[in-house]
Coordinates of C-alpha atoms in Angstrom, one line a residue:
Chain C
X5 CA 54.8 -0.7 0.0
X6 CA 52.5 2.8 0.1
X7 CA 51.9 2.2 -3.7
X8 CA 51.0 -1.1 -3.2
X9 CA 48.8 -1.2 -0.7
X10 CA 46.9 1.5 -2.9
X11 CA 47.0 -1.4 -5.5
X12 CA 45.1 -3.2 -3.1
X13 CA 42.3 -1.5 -2.3
X14 CA 41.8 -0.5 -5.9
X15 CA 42.0 -4.5 -6.8
X16 CA 39.6 -5.0 -3.4
X17 CA 37.1 -2.2 -5.0
X18 CA 36.8 -3.7 -8.2
X19 CA 36.5 -6.5 -7.0
X20 CA 33.6 -5.8 -4.2
X21 CA 32.2 -4.2 -7.9
X22 CA 32.5 -7.6 -9.3
X23 CA 30.3 -9.7 -6.6
X24 CA 28.0 -7.0 -5.8
X25 CA 26.8 -6.9 -9.2
X26 CA 27.0 -11.2 -9.7
X27 CA 24.8 -11.0 -7.0
X28 CA 22.1 -9.0 -8.2
X29 CA 22.4 -10.8 -11.7
X30 CA 20.7 -13.6 -9.4
X31 CA 18.0 -11.4 -7.9
X32 CA 20.0 -11.3 -4.8
X33 CA 19.1 -8.8 -2.2
X34 CA 21.3 -6.0 -0.8
X35 CA 22.6 -7.8 1.9
X36 CA 23.2 -10.9 -0.3
X37 CA 24.7 -8.1 -2.6
X38 CA 27.0 -6.5 0.7
X39 CA 27.5 -10.7 1.2
X40 CA 29.2 -11.9 -1.9
X41 CA 30.7 -8.6 -2.4
X42 CA 32.9 -9.3 1.0
X43 CA 33.7 -12.3 -0.2
X44 CA 34.7 -12.2 -3.1
X45 CA 36.9 -9.1 -2.0
X46 CA 38.7 -11.3 0.6
X47 CA 37.7 -14.3 0.0
X48 CA 41.3 -15.0 -2.1
X49 CA 43.6 -13.5 0.8
X50 CA 41.1 -15.1 3.8
X51 CA 41.3 -18.7 2.3
X52 CA 45.5 -18.3 2.1
X53 CA 45.7 -16.2 5.6
X54 CA 44.1 -19.9 6.5
X55 CA 45.4 -22.2 5.0
X56 CA 49.0 -20.1 6.5
X57 CA 47.5 -20.0 9.8
X58 CA 47.9 -16.7 10.4
X59 CA 44.6 -15.4 11.7
X60 CA 43.1 -13.7 12.3
X61 CA 43.0 -12.5 8.9
X62 CA 44.4 -9.9 8.1
X63 CA 42.0 -7.4 7.6
X64 CA 40.8 -7.8 11.1
X65 CA 43.7 -5.3 11.8
X66 CA 42.6 -2.4 9.2
X67 CA 38.6 -1.2 9.1
X68 CA 40.0 0.9 6.2
X69 CA 38.6 -3.1 3.7
X70 CA 35.5 -2.4 5.3
X71 CA 34.8 0.8 4.3
X72 CA 35.9 0.3 0.8
X73 CA 34.6 -2.9 0.1
X74 CA 30.7 -0.9 1.6
X75 CA 31.6 2.0 -0.7
X76 CA 32.0 -0.5 -3.3
X77 CA 28.6 -2.0 -2.6
X78 CA 27.3 1.3 -3.1
X79 CA 28.8 2.8 -5.7
X80 CA 27.1 -0.7 -7.6
X81 CA 23.8 0.4 -6.3
X82 CA 23.8 3.5 -7.6
X83 CA 25.3 3.8 -10.3
X84 CA 24.9 0.3 -12.0
X85 CA 24.2 1.9 -15.7
X86 CA 28.4 4.0 -15.2
X87 CA 29.6 0.0 -13.7
X88 CA 28.1 -1.3 -17.4
X89 CA 30.4 1.7 -19.1
X90 CA 33.0 1.6 -17.2
X91 CA 33.9 -2.1 -18.5
X92 CA 36.8 -1.4 -20.1
X93 CA 38.8 0.6 -16.8
X94 CA 36.8 -2.2 -14.5
X95 CA 38.7 -4.7 -16.6
X96 CA 42.1 -2.9 -15.7
X97 CA 41.7 -2.1 -12.4
X98 CA 40.2 -6.3 -12.1
X99 CA 43.4 -7.8 -13.9
X100 CA 45.2 -5.2 -11.4
X101 CA 43.8 -6.2 -8.2
X102 CA 45.1 -10.1 -9.5
X103 CA 48.7 -9.2 -10.5
X104 CA 48.8 -6.9 -6.8
X105 CA 46.9 -10.0 -5.0
X106 CA 48.9 -12.7 -6.5
X107 CA 52.4 -10.6 -5.4
X108 CA 50.7 -9.8 -1.6
X109 CA 50.1 -13.7 -1.5
X110 CA 53.7 -14.5 -2.9
X111 CA 55.4 -12.2 -0.8
X112 CA 53.7 -13.3 1.8
X113 CA 54.1 -17.1 1.8
X114 CA 57.9 -16.9 1.1
X115 CA 58.6 -14.4 4.6
X116 CA 56.9 -16.8 6.2
X117 CA 59.3 -19.9 4.5
X118 CA 57.0 -21.8 2.5
X119 CA 58.5 -23.3 -0.3
X120 CA 58.9 -21.3 -4.2
X121 CA 56.6 -23.8 -5.6
X122 CA 53.5 -23.8 -2.8
X123 CA 54.0 -20.1 -2.6
X124 CA 53.0 -19.3 -6.4
X125 CA 50.0 -21.6 -6.2
X126 CA 49.2 -19.3 -2.5
X127 CA 49.5 -16.3 -4.4
X128 CA 47.2 -17.6 -7.2
X129 CA 44.5 -19.1 -4.3
X130 CA 45.0 -15.2 -3.3
X131 CA 44.2 -14.3 -7.1
X132 CA 41.0 -16.1 -7.7
X133 CA 39.5 -17.7 -5.0
X134 CA 37.2 -15.1 -3.8
X135 CA 35.7 -15.6 -7.4
X136 CA 35.5 -18.8 -6.8
X137 CA 33.5 -18.8 -3.9
X138 CA 31.1 -15.7 -5.6
X139 CA 30.1 -18.1 -9.0
X140 CA 29.9 -21.1 -6.0
X141 CA 27.0 -18.8 -4.2
X142 CA 25.5 -17.8 -6.9
X143 CA 24.5 -21.5 -8.0
X144 CA 27.5 -21.7 -11.3
X145 CA 30.3 -23.5 -11.9
X146 CA 32.9 -21.3 -11.4
X147 CA 34.7 -19.5 -14.4
X148 CA 37.7 -19.6 -14.3
X149 CA 37.6 -23.1 -14.1
X150 CA 36.2 -22.9 -17.6
X151 CA 37.5 -20.2 -19.8
X152 CA 39.7 -17.6 -19.8
X153 CA 43.4 -17.2 -18.9
X154 CA 43.1 -15.9 -16.3
X155 CA 44.6 -17.9 -12.9
X156 CA 47.3 -18.9 -15.9
X157 CA 48.9 -15.5 -16.3
X158 CA 48.6 -15.5 -12.3
X159 CA 50.9 -18.2 -12.8
X160 CA 53.0 -16.6 -15.4
X161 CA 53.2 -13.4 -13.6
X162 CA 54.2 -14.9 -10.7
X163 CA 57.4 -17.3 -11.6
X164 CA 58.5 -14.2 -13.0
X165 CA 58.1 -12.5 -10.1
X166 CA 59.6 -15.7 -8.3
X167 CA 62.2 -16.1 -10.7
X168 CA 63.6 -12.4 -10.1
X169 CA 62.7 -12.4 -6.5
X170 CA 64.9 -16.3 -5.8
X171 CA 67.3 -16.1 -8.7
X172 CA 68.5 -12.6 -8.8
X173 CA 67.2 -10.8 -5.9
X174 CA 65.6 -8.2 -7.6
X175 CA 63.2 -7.7 -5.0
X176 CA 62.0 -4.4 -5.5
X177 CA 59.5 -2.0 -7.0
X178 CA 60.4 -2.7 -10.5
X179 CA 59.7 -6.2 -10.1
X180 CA 56.1 -5.8 -9.2
X181 CA 55.8 -3.8 -11.8
X182 CA 56.5 -5.9 -13.7
X183 CA 54.4 -8.8 -12.4
X184 CA 51.5 -6.7 -12.9
X185 CA 52.2 -5.8 -16.9
X186 CA 52.5 -9.8 -17.8
X187 CA 49.1 -10.6 -15.6
X188 CA 47.9 -7.6 -18.3
X189 CA 49.3 -8.5 -21.5
X190 CA 48.8 -12.4 -21.1
X191 CA 44.6 -11.7 -20.5
X192 CA 44.6 -9.0 -23.6
X193 CA 46.0 -11.4 -25.6
X194 CA 44.0 -14.2 -24.6
X195 CA 40.9 -11.7 -24.9
X196 CA 42.5 -10.7 -28.4
X197 CA 43.2 -13.9 -29.7
X198 CA 40.9 -15.7 -28.1
X199 CA 43.1 -18.1 -26.4
X200 CA 42.2 -20.6 -24.2
X201 CA 43.7 -24.0 -21.9
X202 CA 43.2 -27.8 -23.4
X203 CA 39.6 -29.3 -22.1
X204 CA 39.8 -33.1 -22.2
X205 CA 37.1 -33.8 -23.7
Chain S
X285 CA 54.0 -45.2 9.2
X286 CA 56.3 -45.2 6.3
X287 CA 54.0 -47.7 4.5
X288 CA 50.9 -45.8 5.5
X289 CA 53.1 -42.7 3.8
X290 CA 53.1 -44.6 0.7
X291 CA 49.5 -45.7 0.7
X292 CA 48.8 -42.1 1.5
X293 CA 51.0 -40.9 -1.8
X294 CA 48.6 -43.7 -3.4
X295 CA 45.3 -42.3 -2.1
X296 CA 46.4 -38.8 -2.5
X297 CA 47.1 -39.8 -7.0
X298 CA 44.1 -42.0 -7.4
X299 CA 41.5 -39.3 -5.1
X300 CA 43.1 -35.9 -8.0
X301 CA 42.3 -38.9 -11.1
X302 CA 38.7 -38.9 -9.3
X303 CA 38.8 -34.8 -9.4
X304 CA 40.2 -34.5 -12.6
X305 CA 38.0 -37.0 -14.3
X306 CA 34.6 -34.4 -12.2
X307 CA 35.6 -31.6 -14.2
X308 CA 36.9 -33.2 -17.5
X309 CA 32.9 -34.3 -17.3
X310 CA 31.9 -30.4 -16.9
X311 CA 34.4 -29.5 -19.6
X312 CA 36.3 -27.6 -17.6
X313 CA 39.8 -26.5 -18.8
X314 CA 43.0 -27.6 -17.9
X315 CA 43.3 -25.2 -14.9
X316 CA 40.1 -26.0 -13.4
X317 CA 40.5 -29.7 -13.9
X318 CA 44.1 -29.3 -11.9
X319 CA 42.9 -26.8 -9.1
X320 CA 40.0 -29.9 -8.7
X321 CA 42.3 -32.6 -8.3
X322 CA 44.3 -30.7 -6.1
X323 CA 41.2 -29.9 -4.3
X324 CA 40.1 -33.1 -3.9
X325 CA 43.4 -34.5 -2.7
X326 CA 44.0 -32.3 -0.6
X327 CA 40.1 -31.0 0.6
X328 CA 40.3 -33.2 3.4
X329 CA 43.4 -33.3 4.8
X330 CA 43.4 -29.6 4.8
X331 CA 40.1 -29.0 6.7
X332 CA 40.9 -31.7 9.0
X333 CA 44.4 -29.2 9.7
X334 CA 42.5 -25.8 9.7
X335 CA 39.2 -27.9 12.1
X336 CA 42.1 -29.0 14.6
X337 CA 44.1 -25.1 14.3
X338 CA 47.8 -27.2 13.5
X339 CA 48.2 -24.7 9.5
X340 CA 50.3 -24.1 7.9
X341 CA 48.2 -27.3 6.7
X342 CA 50.4 -30.5 5.9
X343 CA 51.2 -31.1 3.0
X344 CA 53.2 -27.4 2.7
X345 CA 56.1 -29.5 4.3
X346 CA 56.1 -32.4 1.7
X347 CA 56.2 -31.2 -2.2
X348 CA 55.6 -34.9 -2.9
X349 CA 51.9 -33.6 -3.3
X350 CA 52.2 -31.2 -5.4
X351 CA 54.2 -33.7 -7.6
X352 CA 52.2 -36.8 -7.6
X353 CA 48.2 -34.6 -8.1
X354 CA 50.3 -33.0 -10.9
X355 CA 51.3 -36.3 -11.9
X356 CA 47.5 -37.6 -12.0
X357 CA 46.7 -34.3 -13.7
X358 CA 49.0 -35.1 -16.6
X359 CA 48.4 -39.1 -16.1
X360 CA 44.1 -38.4 -16.7
X361 CA 44.9 -36.0 -19.8
X362 CA 46.7 -38.9 -21.4
X363 CA 45.8 -41.5 -20.8
X364 CA 41.9 -41.0 -20.2
X365 CA 40.5 -44.3 -21.8
X366 CA 43.0 -46.8 -20.0
X367 CA 41.4 -44.4 -16.7
X368 CA 38.1 -45.8 -17.8
X369 CA 39.8 -49.6 -17.9
X370 CA 41.2 -49.6 -14.9
X371 CA 38.2 -48.6 -13.2
X372 CA 38.1 -51.7 -11.3
X373 CA 42.1 -51.2 -10.3
X374 CA 41.4 -47.3 -9.1
X375 CA 38.3 -48.2 -7.1
X376 CA 40.9 -50.4 -5.2
X377 CA 43.0 -48.0 -4.3
X378 CA 40.2 -45.4 -4.3
X379 CA 38.7 -47.0 -1.1
X380 CA 42.8 -47.9 -0.1
X381 CA 42.9 -43.8 -0.1
X382 CA 39.4 -43.9 1.9
X383 CA 40.6 -46.5 4.8
X384 CA 44.5 -44.5 4.4
X385 CA 43.0 -40.9 4.6
X386 CA 40.4 -42.2 7.8
X387 CA 43.5 -43.4 9.7
X388 CA 45.3 -40.3 9.7
X389 CA 43.0 -38.0 10.1
X390 CA 42.2 -40.5 13.6
X391 CA 45.7 -40.9 14.9
X392 CA 46.8 -36.8 14.4
X393 CA 43.5 -36.1 16.3
X394 CA 43.8 -39.0 19.1
X395 CA 47.6 -37.2 19.4
X396 CA 45.8 -33.9 19.6
X397 CA 44.1 -34.7 22.8
X398 CA 40.0 -34.4 20.9
X399 CA 38.0 -37.2 22.3
X400 CA 37.6 -40.8 20.6
X401 CA 33.8 -38.9 19.3
X402 CA 35.3 -36.0 17.4
X403 CA 38.5 -38.5 16.7
X404 CA 36.1 -40.3 14.7
X405 CA 34.3 -37.4 12.6
X406 CA 37.5 -36.1 12.0
X407 CA 38.9 -39.4 10.4
X408 CA 35.7 -39.7 7.9
X409 CA 36.5 -35.7 7.6
X410 CA 39.6 -36.4 6.2
X411 CA 38.9 -38.8 4.2
X412 CA 35.4 -37.5 2.0
X413 CA 35.5 -33.7 2.5
X414 CA 37.9 -33.6 -0.5
X415 CA 35.6 -35.6 -2.6
X416 CA 32.2 -33.2 -0.7
X417 CA 34.2 -29.8 -1.9
X418 CA 34.2 -31.3 -5.6
X419 CA 31.1 -31.9 -6.3
X420 CA 30.4 -28.2 -4.7
X421 CA 32.4 -27.6 -7.0
X422 CA 31.2 -29.7 -9.6
X423 CA 27.6 -27.7 -8.8
X424 CA 26.4 -30.9 -7.8
X425 CA 24.9 -32.0 -5.3
X426 CA 27.7 -34.6 -2.9
X427 CA 27.3 -37.9 -4.1
X428 CA 27.9 -39.2 -0.7
X429 CA 24.8 -37.4 0.4
X430 CA 22.8 -39.4 -1.7
X431 CA 24.0 -42.8 -2.2
X432 CA 26.3 -45.6 -1.7
X433 CA 27.8 -46.7 2.1
X434 CA 30.7 -44.5 1.7
X435 CA 31.0 -42.9 4.5
X436 CA 29.5 -45.4 6.3
X437 CA 32.2 -47.7 5.8
X438 CA 35.2 -44.7 7.5
X439 CA 32.8 -44.6 10.4
X440 CA 33.2 -48.6 10.8
X441 CA 36.4 -49.0 10.0
X442 CA 37.9 -45.9 12.1
X443 CA 35.2 -47.5 15.4
X444 CA 36.8 -50.9 15.3
X445 CA 40.9 -48.6 14.9
X446 CA 39.2 -46.6 18.1
X447 CA 38.3 -49.4 19.9
X448 CA 42.0 -52.3 19.2
X449 CA 43.7 -48.6 19.7
X450 CA 42.4 -46.9 23.0
X451 CA 40.6 -50.3 24.7
X452 CA 43.1 -53.2 23.4
X453 CA 46.3 -51.2 23.3
X454 CA 46.5 -52.7 19.9
X455 CA 48.7 -49.8 18.1
X456 CA 50.6 -51.5 15.0
X457 CA 50.3 -51.6 11.5
X458 CA 48.3 -55.0 12.2
X459 CA 45.7 -52.6 13.2
X460 CA 45.9 -50.1 10.5
X461 CA 45.5 -53.1 7.5
X462 CA 42.8 -54.7 9.7
X463 CA 40.7 -51.2 9.4
X464 CA 41.2 -51.4 5.3
X465 CA 39.9 -54.2 5.0
X466 CA 37.2 -52.7 7.2
X467 CA 36.4 -49.6 5.0
X468 CA 36.6 -52.1 1.7
X469 CA 34.3 -55.3 3.0
X470 CA 31.7 -52.3 3.6
X471 CA 31.8 -51.1 0.1
X472 CA 32.0 -54.0 -1.8
X473 CA 29.7 -55.5 0.6
X474 CA 27.3 -52.7 -0.4
X475 CA 27.8 -52.7 -4.2
X476 CA 27.1 -56.4 -3.9
X477 CA 23.9 -56.4 -2.0
X478 CA 23.2 -52.2 -2.5
X479 CA 22.9 -51.7 0.4
X480 CA 21.8 -48.4 1.1
X481 CA 21.5 -45.5 3.9
X482 CA 17.4 -45.0 4.6
X483 CA 16.4 -41.5 3.4
X484 CA 13.4 -39.5 5.2
X485 CA 10.7 -39.1 3.1
Chain P
X287 CA 26.3 -17.2 31.3
X288 CA 24.9 -20.4 32.2
X289 CA 21.3 -19.5 30.9
X290 CA 23.0 -18.4 27.5
X291 CA 24.7 -22.1 27.0
X292 CA 20.8 -23.5 27.7
X293 CA 20.2 -21.1 24.6
X294 CA 22.9 -21.9 22.8
X295 CA 22.0 -25.8 23.2
X296 CA 18.4 -25.3 21.9
X297 CA 19.9 -23.4 19.2
X298 CA 21.9 -26.0 17.9
X299 CA 18.9 -28.4 18.1
X300 CA 17.0 -26.8 16.2
X301 CA 19.3 -25.3 13.5
X302 CA 19.6 -29.6 13.2
X303 CA 16.6 -29.9 12.1
X304 CA 16.4 -27.5 9.8
X305 CA 19.7 -29.5 7.8
X306 CA 18.0 -32.3 8.5
X307 CA 15.4 -31.2 7.2
X308 CA 16.5 -29.2 4.3
X309 CA 18.7 -33.0 3.4
X310 CA 15.5 -34.9 3.1
X311 CA 14.1 -32.4 0.8
X312 CA 16.6 -33.2 -1.3
X313 CA 16.2 -37.1 -0.8
X314 CA 19.9 -37.6 1.0
X315 CA 20.1 -40.2 2.9
X316 CA 21.0 -40.6 7.3
X317 CA 24.8 -40.1 6.9
X318 CA 24.0 -36.4 4.2
X319 CA 21.5 -35.7 6.7
X320 CA 22.9 -36.0 9.8
X321 CA 26.6 -34.3 7.8
X322 CA 24.3 -31.1 6.7
X323 CA 22.6 -31.1 10.6
X324 CA 26.4 -31.2 11.9
X325 CA 27.3 -28.5 9.3
X326 CA 24.4 -25.6 10.0
X327 CA 24.5 -26.7 13.5
X328 CA 28.3 -25.8 13.3
X329 CA 29.3 -24.0 10.3
X330 CA 28.4 -20.2 12.1
X331 CA 30.3 -20.7 14.9
X332 CA 32.9 -23.0 13.5
X333 CA 33.8 -20.1 10.5
X334 CA 33.8 -17.8 13.2
X335 CA 36.2 -19.2 15.0
X336 CA 38.5 -20.0 12.3
X337 CA 39.0 -16.4 11.2
X338 CA 39.9 -15.4 14.4
X339 CA 42.4 -18.4 14.7
X340 CA 40.7 -19.4 18.2
X341 CA 41.6 -23.4 17.2
X342 CA 40.9 -26.5 17.7
X343 CA 37.1 -24.8 17.6
X344 CA 35.2 -25.1 20.0
X345 CA 32.9 -27.3 20.1
X346 CA 36.1 -30.0 19.9
X347 CA 35.9 -29.0 24.1
X348 CA 32.7 -30.4 24.6
X349 CA 30.9 -33.0 23.4
X350 CA 27.3 -32.3 24.1
X351 CA 27.0 -30.1 20.5
X352 CA 28.0 -34.0 19.5
X353 CA 24.6 -35.7 21.0
X354 CA 22.3 -32.6 21.3
X355 CA 22.6 -32.6 17.3
X356 CA 22.3 -36.3 16.4
X357 CA 19.7 -35.8 18.5
X358 CA 17.8 -33.5 16.7
X359 CA 18.6 -35.2 13.8
X360 CA 16.8 -38.8 15.1
X361 CA 14.1 -37.1 16.2
X362 CA 13.4 -35.6 13.0
X363 CA 14.0 -38.7 11.1
X364 CA 11.2 -40.3 14.0
X365 CA 8.8 -37.9 14.1
X366 CA 9.2 -36.0 11.2
X367 CA 5.6 -34.9 11.2
X368 CA 5.6 -33.5 14.5
X369 CA 8.3 -31.2 12.4
X370 CA 6.3 -29.6 10.6
X371 CA 3.0 -29.2 13.0
X372 CA 5.7 -27.2 15.7
X373 CA 6.2 -24.6 12.6
X374 CA 5.7 -21.6 15.0
X375 CA 7.7 -23.5 17.9
X376 CA 10.3 -24.2 15.7
X377 CA 10.0 -21.0 14.5
X378 CA 10.5 -19.2 18.1
X379 CA 13.8 -21.2 19.0
X380 CA 15.3 -21.1 15.2
X381 CA 15.2 -17.0 16.3
X382 CA 16.2 -16.6 19.9
X383 CA 19.0 -19.3 18.5
X384 CA 19.8 -17.0 15.6
X385 CA 20.1 -13.9 18.3
X386 CA 22.0 -16.3 20.8
X387 CA 24.7 -17.0 18.2
X388 CA 25.0 -13.2 17.4
X389 CA 25.3 -12.3 20.2
X390 CA 27.8 -15.7 21.6
X391 CA 30.1 -14.1 18.9
X392 CA 30.0 -10.6 19.8
X393 CA 31.3 -11.2 23.2
X394 CA 34.3 -13.8 21.6
X395 CA 35.3 -11.0 19.2
X396 CA 35.6 -8.3 21.5
X397 CA 37.5 -9.9 24.2
X398 CA 39.8 -11.1 21.7
X399 CA 40.3 -7.7 20.7
X400 CA 38.5 -7.1 17.4
X401 CA 36.8 -3.4 16.7
X402 CA 32.9 -3.2 17.5
X403 CA 32.3 -2.8 13.4
X404 CA 34.0 -6.5 12.6
X405 CA 32.9 -7.7 15.5
X406 CA 29.0 -6.9 14.5
X407 CA 30.4 -9.1 11.3
X408 CA 31.1 -11.7 13.2
X409 CA 28.7 -12.9 15.4
X410 CA 26.2 -11.9 11.7
X411 CA 28.6 -14.9 10.6
X412 CA 28.3 -16.9 14.0
X413 CA 24.8 -16.9 13.6
X414 CA 24.2 -17.1 9.5
X415 CA 27.0 -18.6 7.9
X416 CA 25.4 -22.2 9.1
X417 CA 22.6 -22.1 7.0
X418 CA 24.6 -20.4 4.3
X419 CA 26.6 -23.7 4.0
X420 CA 23.3 -26.1 4.2
X421 CA 22.2 -24.0 1.1
X422 CA 25.7 -24.5 -0.5
X423 CA 25.8 -28.5 0.5
X424 CA 21.8 -29.0 -0.7
X425 CA 23.3 -26.4 -5.0
X426 CA 20.9 -23.6 -3.9
X427 CA 22.0 -20.3 -3.9
X428 CA 21.3 -19.5 -0.2
X429 CA 17.5 -18.7 0.8
X430 CA 19.5 -15.8 3.2
X431 CA 20.8 -13.4 0.5
X432 CA 17.6 -13.7 -1.8
X433 CA 14.6 -13.0 0.6
X434 CA 14.0 -12.6 4.5
X435 CA 15.0 -10.0 7.1
X436 CA 17.4 -12.8 8.7
X437 CA 21.2 -11.6 8.8
X438 CA 19.9 -7.6 9.2
X439 CA 18.0 -8.9 11.9
X440 CA 20.6 -9.8 13.4
X441 CA 23.1 -6.8 12.4
X442 CA 20.6 -4.8 14.5
X443 CA 19.9 -7.2 17.7
X444 CA 23.8 -7.1 17.5
X445 CA 24.6 -3.2 16.4
X446 CA 22.1 -2.3 19.7
X447 CA 24.0 -4.7 21.7
X448 CA 27.5 -3.9 20.8
X449 CA 26.0 0.2 21.4
X450 CA 24.9 -0.5 24.9
X451 CA 28.4 -2.3 26.5
X452 CA 30.3 -0.3 24.2
X453 CA 29.1 3.1 25.4
X454 CA 26.8 2.4 28.2
X455 CA 29.1 -0.3 29.7
X456 CA 25.5 -2.2 30.8
X457 CA 27.1 -5.9 30.0
X458 CA 24.9 -8.6 31.5
X459 CA 21.9 -10.8 31.4
X460 CA 19.2 -7.2 30.5
X461 CA 21.2 -6.8 27.3
X462 CA 21.3 -9.8 26.3
X463 CA 17.4 -10.6 26.6
X464 CA 17.1 -7.3 24.8
X465 CA 19.1 -7.6 22.2
X466 CA 17.4 -11.5 21.5
X467 CA 14.3 -9.6 21.5
X468 CA 15.0 -7.6 18.9
X469 CA 15.9 -9.9 16.9
X470 CA 12.8 -11.6 17.2
X471 CA 10.4 -8.0 16.9
X472 CA 11.8 -7.7 13.5
X473 CA 12.1 -10.8 12.1
X474 CA 8.2 -11.0 13.1
X475 CA 7.5 -7.5 11.6
X476 CA 9.4 -9.2 8.8
X477 CA 7.2 -11.5 8.2
X478 CA 3.8 -9.8 9.1
X479 CA 4.3 -6.5 6.8
X480 CA 6.4 -9.0 4.3
X481 CA 9.3 -6.3 4.5
X482 CA 12.1 -6.6 2.4
X483 CA 15.7 -5.5 1.6
X484 CA 16.0 -4.3 -2.1
X485 CA 17.3 -5.7 -5.1
X486 CA 19.0 -4.1 -7.3
X487 CA 17.4 -4.9 -10.9

């Protein structure tokens, strides 16, 4: 769990950077950037906790999240050009964060007695809803509704985790690493081969 | 209650179609369509449950909602032109769904000790908030804020239900049917005579 | 507490007017105006209660909020030109409302065992989230993300309150008045000297 916590904080940091940069692109000020940074980083887990009814929401019990997010906002303001150069690194950590948030959402839901199909949805919600709120506040149609294999990667990685833990009782760090690697592989494959989900029209 | 449950599922199916089509009109992909389908169908009841504090939200206990919504998304993708031809039928079922969601929201609130004025608001919230979230994600000002006698039909139908149940203790299937018929009659009248609520400017 | 309750109702009234006018500027009808009026006035406290898990949300227990908000909507419809002339008065009451909502949010959070940094955030959330929801429904990037020293005034006023109550045990009406005066002074100074927070680009 300890390594999952470290990865969770890294994901939180990178998600907060993504929120801060989206806000800056819309000419928001420091407060707007910090607010969007917070909601991007904590929004998914917050909505998960609210749907499950496990409030006060998880981050109230750990100020580390607060300082990690504020650090990410300040880091982005101070080293903005650096965050553009670190594109590949941020993509890597963003995807790891995506996988870790999915795992944490699934585990928490299963422990509360939620059935696997809804637990899978809750894992995906934990991972992607922060970005949906970010784009909504930025007055954009959420990116993940339009392109990128993003939520789909979470759903497939989460499904593998659920199969391993529910059918084979393999519930350890190896299953976590496998789920994260699947999310990472699908995202890289989607970019390399320009994979897209079908649209109706 | 059993017939109310069947009508609830029909309403869920038709609301999910409306969400899927709104997403498709914005060129969202299959994931975006499914996500908007879910939030349109379940958003109202979810916000009601969160405001009332009765989480985990109601649909966690019944996977039927999940499969009904996924069926609606797939149905819309496979038979898109059919959903355009079935316009009158979808309008009918959409309005029945509106009435049923209003009834369920009012009954649940009253049973939790909420006073009638707020129970009426919770009934309306159950019926219309899914559509509000749908339009917000589609980056549009929610339709029901601008035109159509829609929420107003819910408020009038819900008021009649509350008068029957609170003052006359008529709390049976007849009062439900009457409330649904009132919602239907108001919507048809509003379209026929182009009724609108006043605007300020 | 009684004087705080009166100020809370005044803040609710003025926030509801701001929501009603924002809706009218977008050509919404009476229902849209009332809905936005409600969410602007009650949205901040509602999100605070949901994050803290103290549902049913606070206003379910007091119909006064309902009638105050409906009065504000009707008042705005009847005396629209008057609300434009009363600009300075509305600014004053809006800022008092901002301060009172901040105080109530902080006090409620501290009483539930939330640590001061998060309690400060919850105070700010109580004060500004109603306006954020208003602007989102109006399909605008929330104003407070872009300009105006607004949330910052809440954070500074709230910090002074927390220092007085936590470090000096000064927990009385004087500390409340001081916090509100600080919020007011910062807003007036920000307008007078055109103070702005930095932006990234």
